[in-house]
Amino acid sequence: MSSIPSDLLQTVRTASSIVVLTGAGVSAESGIPTFRDAMDGLWARFNPEDLATPEAFARDPQLVSQWYDERRCKLAMCKPNPAHLALAQLQRWMREHDRSMTLVTQNIDRLHQEAGSDDVIELHGSLRVWRCTRCEKETDERGPAFETHPPRCSCGGARRPSVVWFGEALPADAITRAQRASVGCRLFMSIGTSGVVYPAAGLIDLARTTGARVLEVNPAVTTASAKADWAIHEPAGAFLPALVQQLMEQAV
Ligand code: BV8
Ligand code: ZN
């Protein structure tokens, strides 16, 4: 069982507002390869950042559509892990104590929502939603692998995953809400992210420069580690449940 620093526990117990930013690491224990580990088998010869671009889709829509559809189908067999469940429990606890917790994710797997978190800010979209490149119609895709790549819309347009590719703007409302919540929050938690992708990676600086204390949970050392008041190098699925359990035990 992870040991929780007492001053961290006290900060979580008293913070009026908490912002949590998650990355692919929070879903690693659900069996989803992290973004930068995602390339195995057929995809081992590709760099994910080269495939996750509008240029790659324009150049080879079949290849990019296959990569995303394969990830979508693998996702269908994955479930939330204890890290997701702990964050959903923390969100409920904060709400019960009239405090705000904003959950911001870079992930496109919707496992936070499946774990019971709500009002999740999805900075990079969702792998399950596909959008027509001609009429913009969006559909939630939970079925088996598409038969054709890219799948076609009834209007004849090619459909793409409704995710944010490199070089594409994030949904304005999502990044604005995340930035507003980060300014002035009392505690910023960076969970399972390498902190290399902007503008998501800039949220920690927004929080710190306006007085937040910072918790990082990541087995690896990242750019956030030096910015953290508590840099916990453990898996999120171990540390977060322990933190929430001790919070509940000590709750007044
Ligand atoms: C933008 C969706 C401007 C797709 C993703 C040149 C041109 C244009 C832009 C740029 C440019 N140069 C730089 C930029 C900015 C660029 C950027 O930041 N590039 C980086 C690489 C330098 N950003 C953008 O392009 C963004 N858009 O700037 O637009 C603009 C404005 C107006 C108008 C037009 C344009 C868009 C960025 C979004 C890209 N899309 N995903 C897909 O998923 O296929 S980002 C991608 O990286 C993933 O979504 C992922 O979420 C994200 C961040 O990665 P992480 O989540 O951190 O995952 P990673 O694998 O890196 O790390 C996992 C971590 O978990 C590790 O540290 C590991 O140790 C840890 N871990 C492992 N196990 C565990 C664990 N932690 C805890 N517990 C465990 N058990
Ligand atoms: Zn269409």
Short mmCIF file of C-alpha atoms and ligand atoms in Angstrom, two decimals:
data_model
loop_
_atom_site.label_atom_id
_atom_site.label_comp_id
_atom_site.label_asym_id
_atom_site.label_seq_id
_atom_site.Cartn_x
_atom_site.Cartn_y
_atom_site.Cartn_z
CA MET A 1 0.00 0.00 0.00
CA SER A 2 1.46 3.37 -1.03
CA SER A 3 2.31 5.70 1.82
CA ILE A 4 0.72 9.13 1.43
CA PRO A 5 2.73 12.20 2.50
CA SER A 6 0.74 13.77 5.36
CA ASP A 7 1.06 17.31 3.97
CA LEU A 8 -0.31 16.11 0.62
CA LEU A 9 -3.28 14.50 2.37
CA GLN A 10 -3.92 17.72 4.29
CA THR A 11 -3.75 19.73 1.05
CA VAL A 12 -6.26 17.44 -0.69
CA ARG A 13 -8.54 17.57 2.37
CA THR A 14 -8.62 21.36 2.48
CA ALA A 15 -8.18 22.49 -1.16
CA SER A 16 -11.14 24.55 -2.36
CA SER A 17 -10.38 23.62 -5.99
CA ILE A 18 -8.41 20.80 -7.57
CA VAL A 19 -7.51 20.36 -11.26
CA VAL A 20 -6.50 16.91 -12.45
CA LEU A 21 -4.76 16.50 -15.83
CA THR A 22 -4.47 12.91 -17.04
CA GLY A 23 -2.52 11.37 -19.89
CA ALA A 24 -2.15 7.94 -21.42
CA GLY A 25 -0.44 6.59 -18.27
CA VAL A 26 -3.71 6.62 -16.32
CA SER A 27 -5.10 4.07 -18.82
CA ALA A 28 -1.94 1.96 -19.00
CA GLU A 29 -3.20 -0.39 -16.26
CA SER A 30 -6.37 -0.90 -18.29
CA GLY A 31 -4.20 -2.47 -20.96
CA ILE A 32 -4.13 0.50 -23.33
CA PRO A 33 -0.58 1.13 -24.59
CA THR A 34 0.53 4.68 -23.82
CA PHE A 35 0.66 7.05 -26.77
CA ARG A 36 4.39 6.77 -27.22
CA ASP A 37 4.31 2.99 -26.64
CA ALA A 38 1.33 2.49 -28.93
CA MET A 39 3.37 1.22 -31.86
CA ASP A 40 3.77 -2.53 -31.96
CA GLY A 41 3.24 -5.23 -34.59
CA LEU A 42 2.16 -3.77 -37.93
CA TRP A 43 2.65 -0.23 -36.53
CA ALA A 44 6.13 -0.69 -35.06
CA ARG A 45 7.70 0.98 -38.11
CA PHE A 46 5.67 4.18 -37.62
CA ASN A 47 6.11 7.13 -35.24
CA PRO A 48 2.71 7.93 -33.68
CA GLU A 49 3.27 11.64 -34.13
CA ASP A 50 3.64 11.05 -37.87
CA LEU A 51 0.35 9.19 -38.14
CA ALA A 52 -1.66 11.49 -35.85
CA THR A 53 -1.76 14.37 -38.37
CA PRO A 54 -4.19 15.65 -41.03
CA GLU A 55 -1.35 15.39 -43.55
CA ALA A 56 -0.99 11.64 -42.89
CA PHE A 57 -4.75 11.18 -43.33
CA ALA A 58 -4.72 13.17 -46.58
CA ARG A 59 -1.71 11.17 -47.82
CA ASP A 60 -2.93 7.71 -46.81
CA PRO A 61 -6.48 7.75 -45.39
CA GLN A 62 -6.69 3.95 -45.48
CA LEU A 63 -3.56 3.46 -43.30
CA VAL A 64 -4.53 6.13 -40.76
CA SER A 65 -8.12 4.89 -40.62
CA GLN A 66 -6.89 1.32 -40.03
CA TRP A 67 -4.60 2.46 -37.17
CA TYR A 68 -7.36 4.32 -35.40
CA ASP A 69 -9.97 1.65 -36.00
CA GLU A 70 -7.61 -1.01 -34.59
CA ARG A 71 -7.09 1.15 -31.47
CA ARG A 72 -10.88 1.69 -31.23
CA CYS A 73 -11.56 -2.05 -31.38
CA LYS A 74 -8.86 -2.85 -28.77
CA LEU A 75 -10.38 -0.16 -26.53
CA ALA A 76 -13.74 -1.95 -26.59
CA MET A 77 -12.17 -4.75 -24.52
CA CYS A 78 -10.60 -2.40 -21.92
CA LYS A 79 -12.19 -1.37 -18.65
CA PRO A 80 -11.49 1.45 -16.20
CA ASN A 81 -8.74 0.58 -13.72
CA PRO A 82 -8.41 1.57 -10.03
CA ALA A 83 -6.84 4.91 -11.02
CA HIS A 84 -9.95 5.92 -13.00
CA LEU A 85 -12.22 4.70 -10.20
CA ALA A 86 -10.25 6.61 -7.55
CA LEU A 87 -10.51 9.85 -9.52
CA ALA A 88 -14.26 9.37 -9.92
CA GLN A 89 -14.52 8.80 -6.14
CA LEU A 90 -12.41 11.91 -5.45
CA GLN A 91 -14.68 13.99 -7.72
CA ARG A 92 -17.73 12.79 -5.73
CA TRP A 93 -16.00 13.51 -2.40
CA MET A 94 -15.03 17.04 -3.49
CA ARG A 95 -18.59 17.70 -4.63
CA GLU A 96 -20.05 16.37 -1.33
CA HIS A 97 -17.77 18.81 0.48
CA ASP A 98 -18.83 21.73 -1.75
CA ARG A 99 -15.46 21.94 -3.42
CA SER A 100 -14.59 21.91 -7.12
CA MET A 101 -12.63 19.28 -8.98
CA THR A 102 -12.04 19.68 -12.71
CA LEU A 103 -10.96 16.55 -14.54
CA VAL A 104 -9.07 17.33 -17.76
CA THR A 105 -7.86 14.48 -19.94
CA GLN A 106 -5.63 14.19 -23.00
CA ASN A 107 -6.91 10.66 -23.44
CA ILE A 108 -9.35 9.68 -26.16
CA ASP A 109 -10.57 6.43 -24.53
CA ARG A 110 -13.52 7.73 -22.39
CA LEU A 111 -12.52 5.42 -19.52
CA HIS A 112 -12.93 8.28 -17.02
CA GLN A 113 -16.58 8.55 -18.00
CA GLU A 114 -16.99 4.75 -17.84
CA ALA A 115 -15.52 4.87 -14.30
CA GLY A 116 -18.22 7.35 -13.26
CA SER A 117 -16.48 10.70 -13.67
CA ASP A 118 -18.66 13.34 -15.26
CA ASP A 119 -18.10 16.71 -16.87
CA VAL A 120 -14.73 15.40 -18.14
CA ILE A 121 -12.89 17.93 -20.30
CA GLU A 122 -11.57 15.99 -23.34
CA LEU A 123 -8.78 18.10 -24.80
CA HIS A 124 -7.96 15.73 -27.67
CA GLY A 125 -11.40 14.34 -28.57
CA SER A 126 -12.60 10.77 -28.51
CA LEU A 127 -11.53 7.66 -30.41
CA ARG A 128 -15.07 6.30 -30.34
CA VAL A 129 -16.59 9.27 -32.16
CA TRP A 130 -16.02 9.40 -35.93
CA ARG A 131 -16.80 12.46 -38.05
CA CYS A 132 -17.56 12.89 -41.75
CA THR A 133 -14.94 15.06 -43.44
CA ARG A 134 -17.62 16.37 -45.83
CA CYS A 135 -20.83 16.99 -43.82
CA GLU A 136 -19.26 16.91 -40.32
CA LYS A 137 -21.86 14.39 -39.09
CA GLU A 138 -20.56 12.63 -35.95
CA THR A 139 -21.46 9.12 -34.76
CA ASP A 140 -20.47 7.13 -31.66
CA GLU A 141 -18.92 3.92 -33.00
CA ARG A 142 -19.07 0.87 -30.71
CA GLY A 143 -19.33 -1.88 -33.30
CA PRO A 144 -16.78 -4.26 -34.85
CA ALA A 145 -13.98 -3.09 -37.14
CA PHE A 146 -15.06 -1.08 -40.15
CA GLU A 147 -15.24 -3.02 -43.40
CA THR A 148 -13.78 -0.25 -45.50
CA HIS A 149 -11.04 2.22 -44.63
CA PRO A 150 -11.74 5.02 -44.31
CA PRO A 151 -15.42 4.30 -43.54
CA ARG A 152 -17.86 6.28 -45.67
CA CYS A 153 -20.68 8.59 -44.61
CA SER A 154 -24.13 8.32 -46.24
CA CYS A 155 -23.23 11.56 -48.04
CA GLY A 156 -20.24 9.81 -49.57
CA GLY A 157 -17.66 11.66 -47.51
CA ALA A 158 -14.73 9.88 -45.83
CA ARG A 159 -15.06 9.59 -42.07
CA ARG A 160 -12.20 10.19 -39.60
CA PRO A 161 -11.80 9.74 -35.85
CA SER A 162 -12.98 12.84 -33.98
CA VAL A 163 -9.62 13.32 -32.29
CA VAL A 164 -7.32 16.34 -32.36
CA TRP A 165 -4.32 15.68 -34.59
CA PHE A 166 -0.97 17.45 -34.33
CA GLY A 167 -1.26 20.84 -35.97
CA GLU A 168 -5.03 20.95 -35.31
CA ALA A 169 -6.62 23.31 -32.82
CA LEU A 170 -8.08 21.86 -29.64
CA PRO A 171 -11.83 22.37 -29.10
CA ALA A 172 -11.92 26.02 -27.99
CA ASP A 173 -14.40 25.42 -25.17
CA ALA A 174 -12.34 22.50 -23.80
CA ILE A 175 -8.98 24.26 -23.62
CA THR A 176 -10.57 27.50 -22.38
CA ARG A 177 -12.37 25.72 -19.55
CA ALA A 178 -9.20 23.81 -18.63
CA GLN A 179 -7.11 26.98 -18.59
CA ARG A 180 -9.69 28.91 -16.55
CA ALA A 181 -9.89 26.09 -13.99
CA SER A 182 -6.08 25.89 -13.73
CA VAL A 183 -5.70 29.59 -12.93
CA GLY A 184 -6.09 29.94 -9.18
CA CYS A 185 -6.69 26.28 -8.35
CA ARG A 186 -5.14 25.22 -5.03
CA LEU A 187 -3.88 21.81 -6.16
CA PHE A 188 -2.90 20.61 -9.64
CA MET A 189 -2.47 16.88 -10.20
CA SER A 190 -0.49 15.69 -13.24
CA ILE A 191 -1.29 11.99 -13.60
CA GLY A 192 0.29 9.66 -16.17
CA THR A 193 1.47 12.19 -18.73
CA SER A 194 4.90 12.79 -20.22
CA GLY A 195 4.01 16.48 -20.40
CA VAL A 196 5.38 17.07 -23.89
CA VAL A 197 2.23 17.97 -25.83
CA TYR A 198 0.99 21.57 -25.83
CA PRO A 199 -1.21 23.38 -25.02
CA ALA A 200 -2.19 20.64 -22.47
CA ALA A 201 1.34 20.62 -21.02
CA GLY A 202 1.07 24.35 -20.32
CA LEU A 203 -1.73 23.92 -17.77
CA ILE A 204 0.66 22.98 -14.96
CA ASP A 205 2.52 26.28 -15.39
CA LEU A 206 -0.72 28.25 -15.37
CA ALA A 207 -1.63 26.58 -12.08
CA ARG A 208 1.79 26.95 -10.45
CA THR A 209 2.23 30.61 -11.36
CA THR A 210 -1.11 31.38 -9.70
CA GLY A 211 -0.28 29.62 -6.44
CA ALA A 212 -1.18 25.96 -6.87
CA ARG A 213 0.75 23.17 -5.26
CA VAL A 214 1.51 20.29 -7.63
CA LEU A 215 1.24 16.52 -7.35
CA GLU A 216 2.69 14.33 -10.09
CA VAL A 217 2.02 10.59 -10.27
CA ASN A 218 4.18 8.86 -12.87
CA PRO A 219 6.66 5.96 -12.56
CA ALA A 220 9.03 7.96 -14.79
CA VAL A 221 10.71 11.32 -14.23
CA THR A 222 9.18 13.94 -16.54
CA THR A 223 9.40 17.69 -17.11
CA ALA A 224 6.66 18.02 -14.47
CA SER A 225 8.71 16.22 -11.79
CA ALA A 226 10.90 19.24 -11.08
CA LYS A 227 7.79 21.44 -10.84
CA ALA A 228 6.02 19.14 -8.38
CA ASP A 229 5.71 19.62 -4.64
CA TRP A 230 5.11 15.85 -4.53
CA ALA A 231 6.64 13.79 -7.39
CA ILE A 232 5.34 10.28 -6.76
CA HIS A 233 7.09 7.76 -8.99
CA GLU A 234 4.51 4.99 -8.70
CA PRO A 235 1.76 3.65 -10.97
CA ALA A 236 -1.44 5.70 -10.79
CA GLY A 237 -3.44 2.51 -10.17
CA ALA A 238 -1.55 1.99 -6.91
CA PHE A 239 -1.12 5.52 -5.55
CA LEU A 240 -4.49 7.13 -6.30
CA PRO A 241 -6.64 4.45 -4.60
CA ALA A 242 -4.38 4.68 -1.52
CA LEU A 243 -4.69 8.48 -1.48
CA VAL A 244 -8.47 8.42 -1.77
CA GLN A 245 -8.81 5.64 0.80
CA GLN A 246 -6.80 7.59 3.39
CA LEU A 247 -8.78 10.70 2.55
CA MET A 248 -12.03 8.87 3.25
CA GLU A 249 -10.68 7.33 6.46
CA GLN A 250 -9.61 10.71 7.81
CA ALA A 251 -12.62 12.63 6.48
CA VAL A 252 -14.33 14.56 9.29
C1 BV8 B 1 -1.88 22.80 -31.66
C2 BV8 B 1 -4.88 12.53 -30.26
C3 BV8 B 1 -2.12 24.83 -32.87
C4 BV8 B 1 -4.43 11.67 -31.38
C5 BV8 B 1 -2.93 13.83 -29.49
C6 BV8 B 1 4.30 22.31 -35.20
C7 BV8 B 1 3.09 22.52 -35.85
C8 BV8 B 1 1.88 22.59 -35.15
C9 BV8 B 1 1.88 22.41 -33.79
C10 BV8 B 1 3.09 22.16 -33.17
C11 BV8 B 1 4.29 22.13 -33.84
N1 BV8 B 1 5.29 21.89 -32.93
C12 BV8 B 1 4.74 21.78 -31.72
C13 BV8 B 1 3.43 21.95 -31.85
C14 BV8 B 1 2.45 21.86 -30.83
C15 BV8 B 1 2.01 20.40 -30.78
C16 BV8 B 1 2.91 19.71 -29.77
O1 BV8 B 1 2.79 19.98 -28.60
N2 BV8 B 1 3.81 18.86 -30.26
C17 BV8 B 1 4.72 18.19 -29.34
C18 BV8 B 1 4.98 16.77 -29.83
C19 BV8 B 1 5.99 19.02 -29.24
N3 BV8 B 1 0.64 20.43 -30.36
C20 BV8 B 1 -0.33 20.38 -31.26
O2 BV8 B 1 -0.16 20.23 -32.46
C21 BV8 B 1 -1.73 20.60 -30.73
N4 BV8 B 1 -2.39 21.58 -31.52
O3 BV8 B 1 -0.91 23.21 -31.12
O4 BV8 B 1 -2.61 23.53 -32.55
C22 BV8 B 1 -3.18 25.44 -33.68
C23 BV8 B 1 -3.89 26.52 -33.14
C24 BV8 B 1 -4.86 27.11 -33.92
C25 BV8 B 1 -5.13 26.62 -35.19
C26 BV8 B 1 -4.45 25.52 -35.69
C27 BV8 B 1 -3.45 24.92 -34.94
C28 BV8 B 1 -2.52 19.32 -30.82
C29 BV8 B 1 -1.96 18.31 -29.86
C30 BV8 B 1 -2.89 17.09 -29.79
C31 BV8 B 1 -2.29 15.94 -30.56
N5 BV8 B 1 -3.13 14.75 -30.39
N6 BV8 B 1 -3.75 12.77 -29.36
C32 BV8 B 1 -4.07 10.28 -30.94
O5 BV8 B 1 -4.15 9.97 -29.72
O6 BV8 B 1 -3.72 9.50 -31.83
S1 BV8 B 1 -1.68 14.02 -28.39
C33 BV8 B 1 -1.06 12.54 -27.82
O7 BV8 B 1 -0.05 12.87 -26.87
C34 BV8 B 1 -2.04 11.69 -27.03
O8 BV8 B 1 -3.35 12.13 -27.07
C35 BV8 B 1 -1.59 11.86 -25.61
O9 BV8 B 1 -2.65 12.07 -24.77
C36 BV8 B 1 -0.77 13.08 -25.69
C37 BV8 B 1 0.17 13.29 -24.58
O10 BV8 B 1 0.87 12.11 -24.38
P1 BV8 B 1 0.70 11.40 -22.93
O11 BV8 B 1 -0.74 11.28 -22.62
O12 BV8 B 1 1.54 12.12 -21.97
O13 BV8 B 1 1.21 9.96 -23.26
P2 BV8 B 1 2.73 9.50 -23.34
O14 BV8 B 1 2.72 8.15 -23.97
O15 BV8 B 1 3.57 10.58 -23.94
O16 BV8 B 1 3.17 9.39 -21.81
C38 BV8 B 1 2.52 8.48 -20.94
C39 BV8 B 1 3.11 8.69 -19.58
O17 BV8 B 1 2.47 7.78 -18.68
C40 BV8 B 1 4.61 8.40 -19.49
O18 BV8 B 1 5.25 9.49 -18.86
C41 BV8 B 1 4.68 7.14 -18.62
O19 BV8 B 1 5.83 7.15 -17.77
C42 BV8 B 1 3.44 7.27 -17.80
N7 BV8 B 1 2.91 6.00 -17.28
C43 BV8 B 1 3.01 4.76 -17.81
N8 BV8 B 1 2.36 3.88 -17.01
C44 BV8 B 1 1.83 4.60 -15.98
C45 BV8 B 1 2.17 5.94 -16.14
N9 BV8 B 1 1.79 6.90 -15.28
C46 BV8 B 1 1.06 6.52 -14.21
N10 BV8 B 1 0.68 5.24 -13.98
C47 BV8 B 1 1.05 4.26 -14.83
N11 BV8 B 1 0.68 2.99 -14.61
ZN ZN B 2 -21.21 13.08 -44.58
#
